[in-house]
mmCIF file of C-alpha atoms in Angstrom:
data_model
loop_
_atom_site.group_PDB
_atom_site.id
_atom_site.type_symbol
_atom_site.label_atom_id
_atom_site.label_comp_id
_atom_site.label_asym_id
_atom_site.label_seq_id
_atom_site.Cartn_x
_atom_site.Cartn_y
_atom_site.Cartn_z
ATOM 1 C CA UNK A 253 -9.335 -13.633 16.015
ATOM 2 C CA UNK A 254 -12.745 -15.238 14.777
ATOM 3 C CA UNK A 255 -12.724 -15.829 10.968
ATOM 4 C CA UNK A 256 -15.340 -13.316 10.712
ATOM 5 C CA UNK A 257 -13.808 -9.784 9.632
ATOM 6 C CA UNK A 258 -10.247 -11.080 8.083
ATOM 7 C CA UNK A 259 -8.371 -9.080 5.910
ATOM 8 C CA UNK A 260 -5.847 -6.617 6.468
ATOM 9 C CA UNK A 261 -5.914 -8.989 9.834
ATOM 10 C CA UNK A 262 -7.880 -11.466 12.046
ATOM 11 C CA UNK A 263 -11.191 -11.514 13.495
ATOM 12 C CA UNK A 264 -12.279 -8.011 13.610
ATOM 13 C CA UNK A 265 -9.088 -7.604 11.751
ATOM 14 C CA UNK A 266 -9.366 -5.565 8.209
ATOM 15 C CA UNK A 267 -6.389 -7.474 6.429
ATOM 16 C CA UNK A 268 -5.080 -5.191 3.697
ATOM 17 C CA UNK A 269 -5.165 -8.285 1.319
ATOM 18 C CA UNK A 270 -3.310 -8.947 -1.731
ATOM 19 C CA UNK A 271 -2.979 -10.589 -4.937
ATOM 20 C CA UNK A 272 -0.417 -8.415 -6.700
ATOM 21 C CA UNK A 273 0.718 -9.744 -10.021
ATOM 22 C CA UNK A 274 4.354 -10.496 -10.234
ATOM 23 C CA UNK A 275 4.709 -8.689 -13.806
ATOM 24 C CA UNK A 276 3.480 -5.459 -12.322
ATOM 25 C CA UNK A 277 7.338 -4.798 -11.824
ATOM 26 C CA UNK A 278 8.095 -2.077 -14.109
ATOM 27 C CA UNK A 279 8.086 -4.107 -17.503
ATOM 28 C CA UNK A 280 7.865 -1.021 -19.788
ATOM 29 C CA UNK A 281 11.119 0.632 -18.635
ATOM 30 C CA UNK A 282 13.114 2.238 -21.442
ATOM 31 C CA UNK A 283 16.973 1.926 -21.279
ATOM 32 C CA UNK A 284 18.848 5.413 -21.332
ATOM 33 C CA UNK A 285 21.490 6.896 -19.741
ATOM 34 C CA UNK A 286 20.034 7.776 -16.414
ATOM 35 C CA UNK A 287 21.877 6.403 -13.463
ATOM 36 C CA UNK A 288 20.699 2.882 -12.075
ATOM 37 C CA UNK A 289 20.744 2.762 -7.978
ATOM 38 C CA UNK A 290 21.577 -0.174 -5.859
ATOM 39 C CA UNK A 291 18.588 -1.279 -3.870
ATOM 40 C CA UNK A 292 18.540 -1.487 -0.258
ATOM 41 C CA UNK A 293 15.445 0.071 1.037
ATOM 42 C CA UNK A 294 13.351 -2.165 -0.487
ATOM 43 C CA UNK A 295 15.119 -5.508 1.316
ATOM 44 C CA UNK A 296 15.114 -3.574 4.386
ATOM 45 C CA UNK A 297 11.356 -2.853 4.502
ATOM 46 C CA UNK A 298 10.953 -6.617 4.007
ATOM 47 C CA UNK A 299 13.464 -7.513 6.811
ATOM 48 C CA UNK A 300 11.814 -4.997 9.065
ATOM 49 C CA UNK A 301 8.624 -6.558 8.111
ATOM 50 C CA UNK A 302 9.511 -10.032 8.858
ATOM 51 C CA UNK A 303 11.166 -8.729 12.126
ATOM 52 C CA UNK A 304 7.836 -7.197 13.370
ATOM 53 C CA UNK A 305 5.858 -10.380 12.739
ATOM 54 C CA UNK A 306 8.236 -12.526 14.665
ATOM 55 C CA UNK A 307 8.199 -9.872 17.719
ATOM 56 C CA UNK A 308 4.204 -9.911 17.277
ATOM 57 C CA UNK A 309 4.231 -13.548 17.598
ATOM 58 C CA UNK A 310 6.532 -13.597 20.730
ATOM 59 C CA UNK A 311 4.456 -11.525 22.292
ATOM 60 C CA UNK A 312 1.533 -13.125 21.383
ATOM 61 C CA UNK A 313 2.305 -16.140 23.165
ATOM 62 C CA UNK A 314 -0.214 -18.620 22.403
ATOM 63 C CA UNK A 315 0.651 -21.088 24.358
ATOM 64 C CA UNK A 316 0.195 -19.073 27.348
ATOM 65 C CA UNK A 317 -2.676 -16.907 26.147
ATOM 66 C CA UNK A 318 -5.173 -18.915 24.181
ATOM 67 C CA UNK A 319 -7.883 -20.388 26.516
ATOM 68 C CA UNK A 320 -9.005 -23.134 24.036
ATOM 69 C CA UNK A 321 -12.462 -21.695 23.271
ATOM 70 C CA UNK A 322 -11.629 -22.132 19.009
ATOM 71 C CA UNK A 323 -9.175 -25.049 19.860
ATOM 72 C CA UNK A 324 -5.429 -25.246 20.014
ATOM 73 C CA UNK A 325 -2.328 -23.331 18.768
ATOM 74 C CA UNK A 326 -1.168 -24.448 15.747
ATOM 75 C CA UNK A 327 2.343 -25.389 15.130
ATOM 76 C CA UNK A 328 2.820 -26.025 18.691
ATOM 77 C CA UNK A 329 6.386 -27.044 18.084
ATOM 78 C CA UNK A 330 7.425 -23.297 17.744
ATOM 79 C CA UNK A 331 6.799 -22.535 21.680
ATOM 80 C CA UNK A 332 5.312 -19.311 22.204
ATOM 81 C CA UNK A 333 5.716 -18.302 18.358
ATOM 82 C CA UNK A 334 3.067 -20.887 17.632
ATOM 83 C CA UNK A 335 -0.265 -19.609 15.568
ATOM 84 C CA UNK A 336 -3.661 -18.925 17.069
ATOM 85 C CA UNK A 337 -6.547 -21.886 16.246
ATOM 86 C CA UNK A 338 -7.459 -21.622 12.636
ATOM 87 C CA UNK A 339 -10.933 -20.770 13.491
ATOM 88 C CA UNK A 340 -9.740 -17.873 14.892
ATOM 89 C CA UNK A 341 -7.175 -16.760 12.756
ATOM 90 C CA UNK A 342 -6.893 -18.752 9.031
ATOM 91 C CA UNK A 343 -3.841 -16.973 8.174
ATOM 92 C CA UNK A 344 -1.888 -18.446 10.650
ATOM 93 C CA UNK A 345 -1.028 -15.558 13.051
ATOM 94 C CA UNK A 346 -1.546 -13.848 16.514
ATOM 95 C CA UNK A 347 -5.115 -13.095 17.936
ATOM 96 C CA UNK A 348 -6.674 -9.454 17.443
ATOM 97 C CA UNK A 349 -6.103 -8.458 20.858
ATOM 98 C CA UNK A 350 -2.196 -8.773 20.336
ATOM 99 C CA UNK A 351 -2.527 -7.013 16.809
ATOM 100 C CA UNK A 352 -4.620 -4.169 18.607
ATOM 101 C CA UNK A 353 -2.212 -4.076 21.751
ATOM 102 C CA UNK A 354 0.942 -3.441 19.332
ATOM 103 C CA UNK A 355 -0.732 -0.793 16.817
ATOM 104 C CA UNK A 356 -3.434 -1.991 14.738
ATOM 105 C CA UNK A 357 -5.529 0.688 13.193
ATOM 106 C CA UNK A 358 -8.287 1.397 15.474
ATOM 107 C CA UNK A 359 -10.636 4.750 14.773
ATOM 108 C CA UNK A 360 -11.884 4.918 18.357
ATOM 109 C CA UNK A 361 -8.330 4.952 19.725
ATOM 110 C CA UNK A 362 -7.013 7.281 16.954
ATOM 111 C CA UNK A 363 -9.473 9.648 17.477
ATOM 112 C CA UNK A 364 -10.883 9.223 21.035
ATOM 113 C CA UNK A 365 -7.431 8.014 22.553
ATOM 114 C CA UNK A 366 -4.803 10.755 21.093
ATOM 115 C CA UNK A 367 -3.417 7.421 19.537
ATOM 116 C CA UNK A 368 -2.690 9.148 15.938
ATOM 117 C CA UNK A 369 0.446 6.884 15.702
ATOM 118 C CA UNK A 370 -1.477 3.854 14.814
ATOM 119 C CA UNK A 371 -1.892 5.299 11.254
ATOM 120 C CA UNK A 372 1.719 4.385 10.644
ATOM 121 C CA UNK A 373 2.152 1.443 12.972
ATOM 122 C CA UNK A 374 -0.517 -0.384 11.609
ATOM 123 C CA UNK A 375 1.579 -0.592 8.211
ATOM 124 C CA UNK A 376 4.225 -2.538 9.594
ATOM 125 C CA UNK A 377 2.348 -5.323 10.984
ATOM 126 C CA UNK A 378 0.252 -8.491 9.362
ATOM 127 C CA UNK A 379 -2.264 -10.385 10.296
ATOM 128 C CA UNK A 380 -0.311 -14.246 9.812
ATOM 129 C CA UNK A 381 2.182 -15.806 7.645
ATOM 130 C CA UNK A 382 0.000 -16.102 4.639
ATOM 131 C CA UNK A 383 -0.521 -12.228 4.687
ATOM 132 C CA UNK A 384 2.985 -11.403 5.431
ATOM 133 C CA UNK A 385 3.954 -13.378 2.518
ATOM 134 C CA UNK A 386 1.730 -12.037 0.042
ATOM 135 C CA UNK A 387 2.804 -8.480 0.997
ATOM 136 C CA UNK A 388 6.813 -9.198 0.893
ATOM 137 C CA UNK A 389 6.425 -10.857 -2.210
ATOM 138 C CA UNK A 390 4.600 -8.425 -3.895
ATOM 139 C CA UNK A 391 7.228 -5.709 -2.061
ATOM 140 C CA UNK A 392 10.049 -7.462 -3.708
ATOM 141 C CA UNK A 393 8.793 -7.584 -7.010
ATOM 142 C CA UNK A 394 7.476 -4.313 -7.071
ATOM 143 C CA UNK A 395 9.689 -1.882 -5.185
ATOM 144 C CA UNK A 396 13.123 -3.320 -5.965
ATOM 145 C CA UNK A 397 12.971 -2.246 -9.427
ATOM 146 C CA UNK A 398 11.464 0.792 -8.725
ATOM 147 C CA UNK A 399 14.242 1.712 -6.496
ATOM 148 C CA UNK A 400 16.660 0.966 -9.179
ATOM 149 C CA UNK A 401 15.292 3.328 -11.445
ATOM 150 C CA UNK A 402 14.347 6.048 -8.936
ATOM 151 C CA UNK A 403 16.569 5.675 -5.678
ATOM 152 C CA UNK A 404 15.436 4.899 -2.495
ATOM 153 C CA UNK A 405 14.746 8.307 -1.130
ATOM 154 C CA UNK A 406 11.638 8.845 -3.646
ATOM 155 C CA UNK A 407 10.502 5.334 -3.489
ATOM 156 C CA UNK A 408 10.584 5.409 0.331
ATOM 157 C CA UNK A 409 9.010 8.441 0.492
ATOM 158 C CA UNK A 410 5.954 6.752 -2.015
ATOM 159 C CA UNK A 411 5.835 3.984 0.237
ATOM 160 C CA UNK A 412 5.486 5.318 3.491
ATOM 161 C CA UNK A 413 3.065 8.425 2.262
ATOM 162 C CA UNK A 414 0.941 5.820 0.643
ATOM 163 C CA UNK A 415 0.457 3.429 3.548
ATOM 164 C CA UNK A 416 -0.380 6.726 5.657
ATOM 165 C CA UNK A 417 -2.799 7.819 3.070
ATOM 166 C CA UNK A 418 -4.212 4.257 2.668
ATOM 167 C CA UNK A 419 -4.551 4.668 6.793
ATOM 168 C CA UNK A 420 -6.387 7.704 6.734
ATOM 169 C CA UNK A 421 -8.964 6.308 4.389
ATOM 170 C CA UNK A 422 -9.600 3.363 5.925
ATOM 171 C CA UNK A 423 -10.073 5.207 9.160
ATOM 172 C CA UNK A 424 -12.913 7.519 7.703
ATOM 173 C CA UNK A 425 -14.808 4.388 6.535
ATOM 174 C CA UNK A 426 -14.002 1.254 8.638
ATOM 175 C CA UNK A 427 -14.702 2.171 12.148
ATOM 176 C CA UNK A 428 -15.591 -1.186 13.817
ATOM 177 C CA UNK A 429 -12.836 -3.340 12.880
ATOM 178 C CA UNK A 430 -9.108 -3.086 13.550
ATOM 179 C CA UNK A 431 -6.945 -3.134 10.388
ATOM 180 C CA UNK A 432 -3.274 -4.098 9.699
ATOM 181 C CA UNK A 433 -0.975 -4.641 6.810
ATOM 182 C CA UNK A 434 1.197 -2.895 4.162
ATOM 183 C CA UNK A 435 -1.123 -3.279 1.070
ATOM 184 C CA UNK A 436 -1.985 0.230 1.071
ATOM 185 C CA UNK A 437 1.788 1.183 0.427
ATOM 186 C CA UNK A 438 2.159 -1.484 -1.876
ATOM 187 C CA UNK A 439 -0.743 -0.013 -3.945
ATOM 188 C CA UNK A 440 0.728 3.127 -3.691
ATOM 189 C CA UNK A 441 3.861 1.491 -5.456
ATOM 190 C CA UNK A 442 1.271 0.335 -8.252
ATOM 191 C CA UNK A 443 -0.366 3.744 -8.599
ATOM 192 C CA UNK A 444 3.231 5.430 -8.699
ATOM 193 C CA UNK A 445 4.203 3.150 -11.363
ATOM 194 C CA UNK A 446 0.994 3.899 -13.601
ATOM 195 C CA UNK A 447 1.552 7.806 -13.092
ATOM 196 C CA UNK A 448 5.323 7.513 -14.178
ATOM 197 C CA UNK A 449 4.072 5.934 -17.215
ATOM 198 C CA UNK A 450 1.730 8.791 -17.883
ATOM 199 C CA UNK A 451 3.777 11.777 -17.092
ATOM 200 C CA UNK A 452 6.977 10.153 -18.817
ATOM 201 C CA UNK A 453 4.946 9.055 -21.724
ATOM 202 C CA UNK A 454 6.836 10.486 -24.519
ATOM 203 C CA UNK A 455 9.938 8.744 -23.616
ATOM 204 C CA UNK A 456 8.507 5.041 -23.737
ATOM 205 C CA UNK A 457 7.866 2.630 -26.614
ATOM 206 C CA UNK A 458 5.168 0.033 -26.614
ATOM 207 C CA UNK A 459 3.184 2.546 -24.418
ATOM 208 C CA UNK A 460 0.158 1.500 -24.903
ATOM 209 C CA UNK A 461 0.910 -1.906 -24.419
ATOM 210 C CA UNK A 462 2.579 -0.966 -21.198
ATOM 211 C CA UNK A 463 -0.732 1.036 -20.170
ATOM 212 C CA UNK A 464 -3.152 -1.824 -20.681
ATOM 213 C CA UNK A 465 -1.070 -4.157 -18.866
ATOM 214 C CA UNK A 466 -0.316 -2.334 -16.013
ATOM 215 C CA UNK A 467 -4.364 -1.032 -15.660
ATOM 216 C CA UNK A 468 -5.330 -4.797 -15.854
ATOM 217 C CA UNK A 469 -2.745 -5.791 -12.988
ATOM 218 C CA UNK A 470 -4.502 -2.930 -11.096
ATOM 219 C CA UNK A 471 -8.210 -3.327 -11.878
ATOM 220 C CA UNK A 472 -7.166 -7.085 -10.882
ATOM 221 C CA UNK A 473 -5.909 -6.215 -7.822
ATOM 222 C CA UNK A 474 -8.408 -3.559 -6.682
ATOM 223 C CA UNK A 475 -11.452 -5.952 -7.402
ATOM 224 C CA UNK A 476 -10.029 -8.452 -5.089
ATOM 225 C CA UNK A 477 -10.804 -5.821 -2.374
ATOM 226 C CA UNK A 478 -14.755 -6.224 -3.106
ATOM 227 C CA UNK A 479 -14.963 -9.426 -1.312
ATOM 228 C CA UNK A 480 -15.745 -9.902 2.359
ATOM 229 C CA UNK A 481 -12.957 -9.127 5.089
ATOM 230 C CA UNK A 482 -10.805 -7.094 2.713
ATOM 231 C CA UNK A 483 -10.176 -3.706 3.643
ATOM 232 C CA UNK A 484 -10.359 -2.148 0.329
ATOM 233 C CA UNK A 485 -10.378 1.337 1.572
ATOM 234 C CA UNK A 486 -6.727 1.197 2.020
ATOM 235 C CA UNK A 487 -5.631 -0.143 -1.250
ATOM 236 C CA UNK A 488 -7.686 2.792 -2.780
ATOM 237 C CA UNK A 489 -6.255 5.305 -0.353
ATOM 238 C CA UNK A 490 -2.649 4.107 -0.761
ATOM 239 C CA UNK A 491 -3.261 3.707 -4.586
ATOM 240 C CA UNK A 492 -4.583 7.174 -5.269
ATOM 241 C CA UNK A 493 -1.578 8.566 -2.812
ATOM 242 C CA UNK A 494 0.842 6.790 -4.759
ATOM 243 C CA UNK A 495 -0.481 7.670 -7.888
ATOM 244 C CA UNK A 496 -0.686 11.445 -7.150
ATOM 245 C CA UNK A 497 3.107 11.158 -5.521
ATOM 246 C CA UNK A 498 4.277 9.781 -8.997
ATOM 247 C CA UNK A 499 3.492 12.845 -10.913
ATOM 248 C CA UNK A 500 5.606 14.698 -8.154
ATOM 249 C CA UNK A 501 8.544 12.421 -7.606
ATOM 250 C CA UNK A 502 9.045 10.296 -10.828
ATOM 251 C CA UNK A 503 9.467 12.663 -13.665
ATOM 252 C CA UNK A 504 12.150 11.678 -15.984
ATOM 253 C CA UNK A 505 14.304 13.878 -18.513
ATOM 254 C CA UNK A 506 13.454 13.704 -22.056
ATOM 255 C CA UNK A 507 15.936 12.189 -24.129
ATOM 256 C CA UNK A 508 17.190 15.301 -26.052
ATOM 257 C CA UNK A 509 18.049 16.154 -22.189
ATOM 258 C CA UNK A 510 19.724 13.152 -21.446
ATOM 259 C CA UNK A 511 22.333 13.342 -24.658
ATOM 260 C CA UNK A 512 22.798 17.113 -24.404
ATOM 261 C CA UNK A 513 26.517 16.574 -23.634
ATOM 262 C CA UNK A 514 27.031 14.629 -26.877
ATOM 263 C CA UNK A 515 25.417 17.552 -29.428
ATOM 264 C CA UNK A 516 27.654 19.608 -31.510
ATOM 265 C CA UNK A 517 28.338 23.270 -30.401
ATOM 266 C CA UNK A 518 25.351 25.238 -31.066
ATOM 267 C CA UNK A 519 22.737 22.640 -31.515
ATOM 268 C CA UNK A 520 19.428 23.075 -30.033
ATOM 269 C CA UNK A 521 19.198 21.557 -26.566
ATOM 270 C CA UNK A 522 15.713 20.026 -25.619
ATOM 271 C CA UNK A 523 14.181 21.461 -22.376
ATOM 272 C CA UNK A 524 14.738 19.193 -19.673
ATOM 273 C CA UNK A 525 10.805 18.339 -19.047
ATOM 274 C CA UNK A 526 7.573 18.644 -20.952
ATOM 275 C CA UNK A 527 5.121 21.501 -19.941
ATOM 276 C CA UNK A 528 2.554 18.894 -19.637
ATOM 277 C CA UNK A 529 4.842 17.158 -17.064
ATOM 278 C CA UNK A 530 5.061 20.475 -14.809
ATOM 279 C CA UNK A 531 1.293 20.907 -15.083
ATOM 280 C CA UNK A 532 0.606 17.134 -13.817
ATOM 281 C CA UNK A 533 2.997 18.079 -11.117
ATOM 282 C CA UNK A 534 1.039 21.254 -10.032
ATOM 283 C CA UNK A 535 -2.227 19.336 -9.982
ATOM 284 C CA UNK A 536 -0.801 16.410 -7.823
ATOM 285 C CA UNK A 537 0.673 18.189 -5.535
ATOM 286 C CA UNK A 538 -2.395 20.593 -5.071
ATOM 287 C CA UNK A 539 -4.688 17.586 -4.744
ATOM 288 C CA UNK A 540 -2.455 15.842 -2.209
ATOM 289 C CA UNK A 541 -2.539 18.518 0.136
ATOM 290 C CA UNK A 542 -5.844 19.074 -0.052
ATOM 291 C CA UNK A 543 -6.711 15.559 0.339
ATOM 292 C CA UNK A 544 -4.633 15.007 3.383
ATOM 293 C CA UNK A 545 -5.826 18.187 4.820
ATOM 294 C CA UNK A 546 -9.750 17.160 4.326
ATOM 295 C CA UNK A 547 -9.084 13.524 5.411
ATOM 296 C CA UNK A 548 -7.377 14.383 8.704
ATOM 297 C CA UNK A 549 -9.799 17.044 9.740
ATOM 298 C CA UNK A 550 -12.706 14.593 8.988
ATOM 299 C CA UNK A 551 -10.857 12.059 11.043
ATOM 300 C CA UNK A 552 -10.187 13.883 13.790
ATOM 301 C CA UNK A 553 -13.521 15.479 13.866
ATOM 302 C CA UNK A 554 -15.016 11.954 14.213
ATOM 303 C CA UNK A 555 -16.771 11.503 10.968
ATOM 304 C CA UNK A 556 -18.006 8.544 9.349
ATOM 305 C CA UNK A 557 -17.248 8.480 5.652
ATOM 306 C CA UNK A 558 -20.125 6.716 5.026
ATOM 307 C CA UNK A 559 -22.390 9.703 5.747
ATOM 308 C CA UNK A 560 -21.084 11.504 3.075
ATOM 309 C CA UNK A 561 -20.972 8.456 0.174
ATOM 310 C CA UNK A 562 -24.220 6.271 0.821
ATOM 311 C CA UNK A 563 -22.824 3.849 -2.137
ATOM 312 C CA UNK A 564 -18.810 3.730 -1.108
ATOM 313 C CA UNK A 565 -19.579 0.805 1.013
ATOM 314 C CA UNK A 566 -19.709 -1.255 -2.225
ATOM 315 C CA UNK A 567 -16.029 -0.312 -3.030
ATOM 316 C CA UNK A 568 -14.901 -2.335 0.129
ATOM 317 C CA UNK A 569 -17.568 -5.629 -0.163
ATOM 318 C CA UNK A 570 -20.042 -6.249 -2.574
ATOM 319 C CA UNK A 571 -23.033 -8.788 -1.204
ATOM 320 C CA UNK A 572 -23.500 -12.026 -2.921
ATOM 321 C CA UNK A 573 -25.556 -15.123 -2.524
ATOM 322 C CA UNK A 574 -22.258 -16.677 -1.223
ATOM 323 C CA UNK A 575 -21.539 -14.012 1.259
ATOM 324 C CA UNK A 576 -22.785 -11.138 3.197
ATOM 325 C CA UNK A 577 -20.893 -7.710 3.944
ATOM 326 C CA UNK A 578 -22.791 -6.955 7.514
ATOM 327 C CA UNK A 579 -21.840 -3.651 8.426
#
C-alpha cells in the first residue's frame, strides 16, 4: 500500500475518508409523543466493523508477509496484528493486497470477475486504525440519535442501502484503484437527516437555523472529498441515496395527528401527513428505482462514468500546486 492512493484505504486504495462533525447528530429534534427507541443496531455495526478490522489484521500478518521493501512493520509487539510500514499505509493498517483479497471494491473483479458481492463487503473494511476510528465515531454520533428516533429497521436500511449506493457510484468512476470504507453509508445518514428535516418541516422550531447548520456540516464533509486519495464518489453516492431514502422512510406525523386522542369528541382531526410529504415520497422512490437501475446497468456493461461526464473527476479531486490527481 504505497502512500499514493489512500482514502477509503491504503496504496491504490481509495479511502472513504471523513471529517464528520460531532454536532451532525440531530440537534434540531422536536420533542413530541412519538416512541423513543433503544439504540442497539448502530452499536452492533460498530462492534462488527471493529471485529472485521481485527480479522483483517490477523490475516494480513505483517511480520510474515512483509518483504521489508518499504521498511519494517509498525507496532511489532502486536505480533501478527502489527501494521504495515507507514510508507505503505500511513493509516496504520493492512496492505492493499490483503484488503483486495478480503473484499475491497475492485471494478475489474466486480464487472469481469462476477464478484458483485464486493459492492457490499467493501463497506465493512477499513484501511487502518485512523480510518476506522473516524468512521466509527461518526457512526456513533450520527447513527445512535437517528436510531432512537426512527428505530433500527429504517436506520439500518438507510445505512446499508446508502453504502451500496456509494459503492455503485464509486465503481462507475474509480476503476483503477481499490476502495474500502463505511463513509458512503455514513454520508447516507447525513443525507437522510437533511431530507427528514425538509419533509417534516412544519413540525420543527428554529428550522432555518437547523437547515443552515446541517448544510454547513454536509458541505464541509463533502469538500474534504476533493482532496487527493479520497473516494468522494462513494460519499456523493451514499449521500444522494440516503437523501432520497429519508423522504421515503423518515416521515413524521403532524402534531395534530399525534395528539388526536386528547381532542374532544367531534373535533376536526388533522391528517396524519401533509400532501407535500406524499409528493416527496413518490418522487424520491421513483428516483431511487431509476438511479439504481441505470447505475447497475452501466456498471455491469463495463461503462466508465467519465465517458458520460467529462468534468466529474473534479468532484473527487481538484489539482492544485500542492498536489496532483493523476488518473
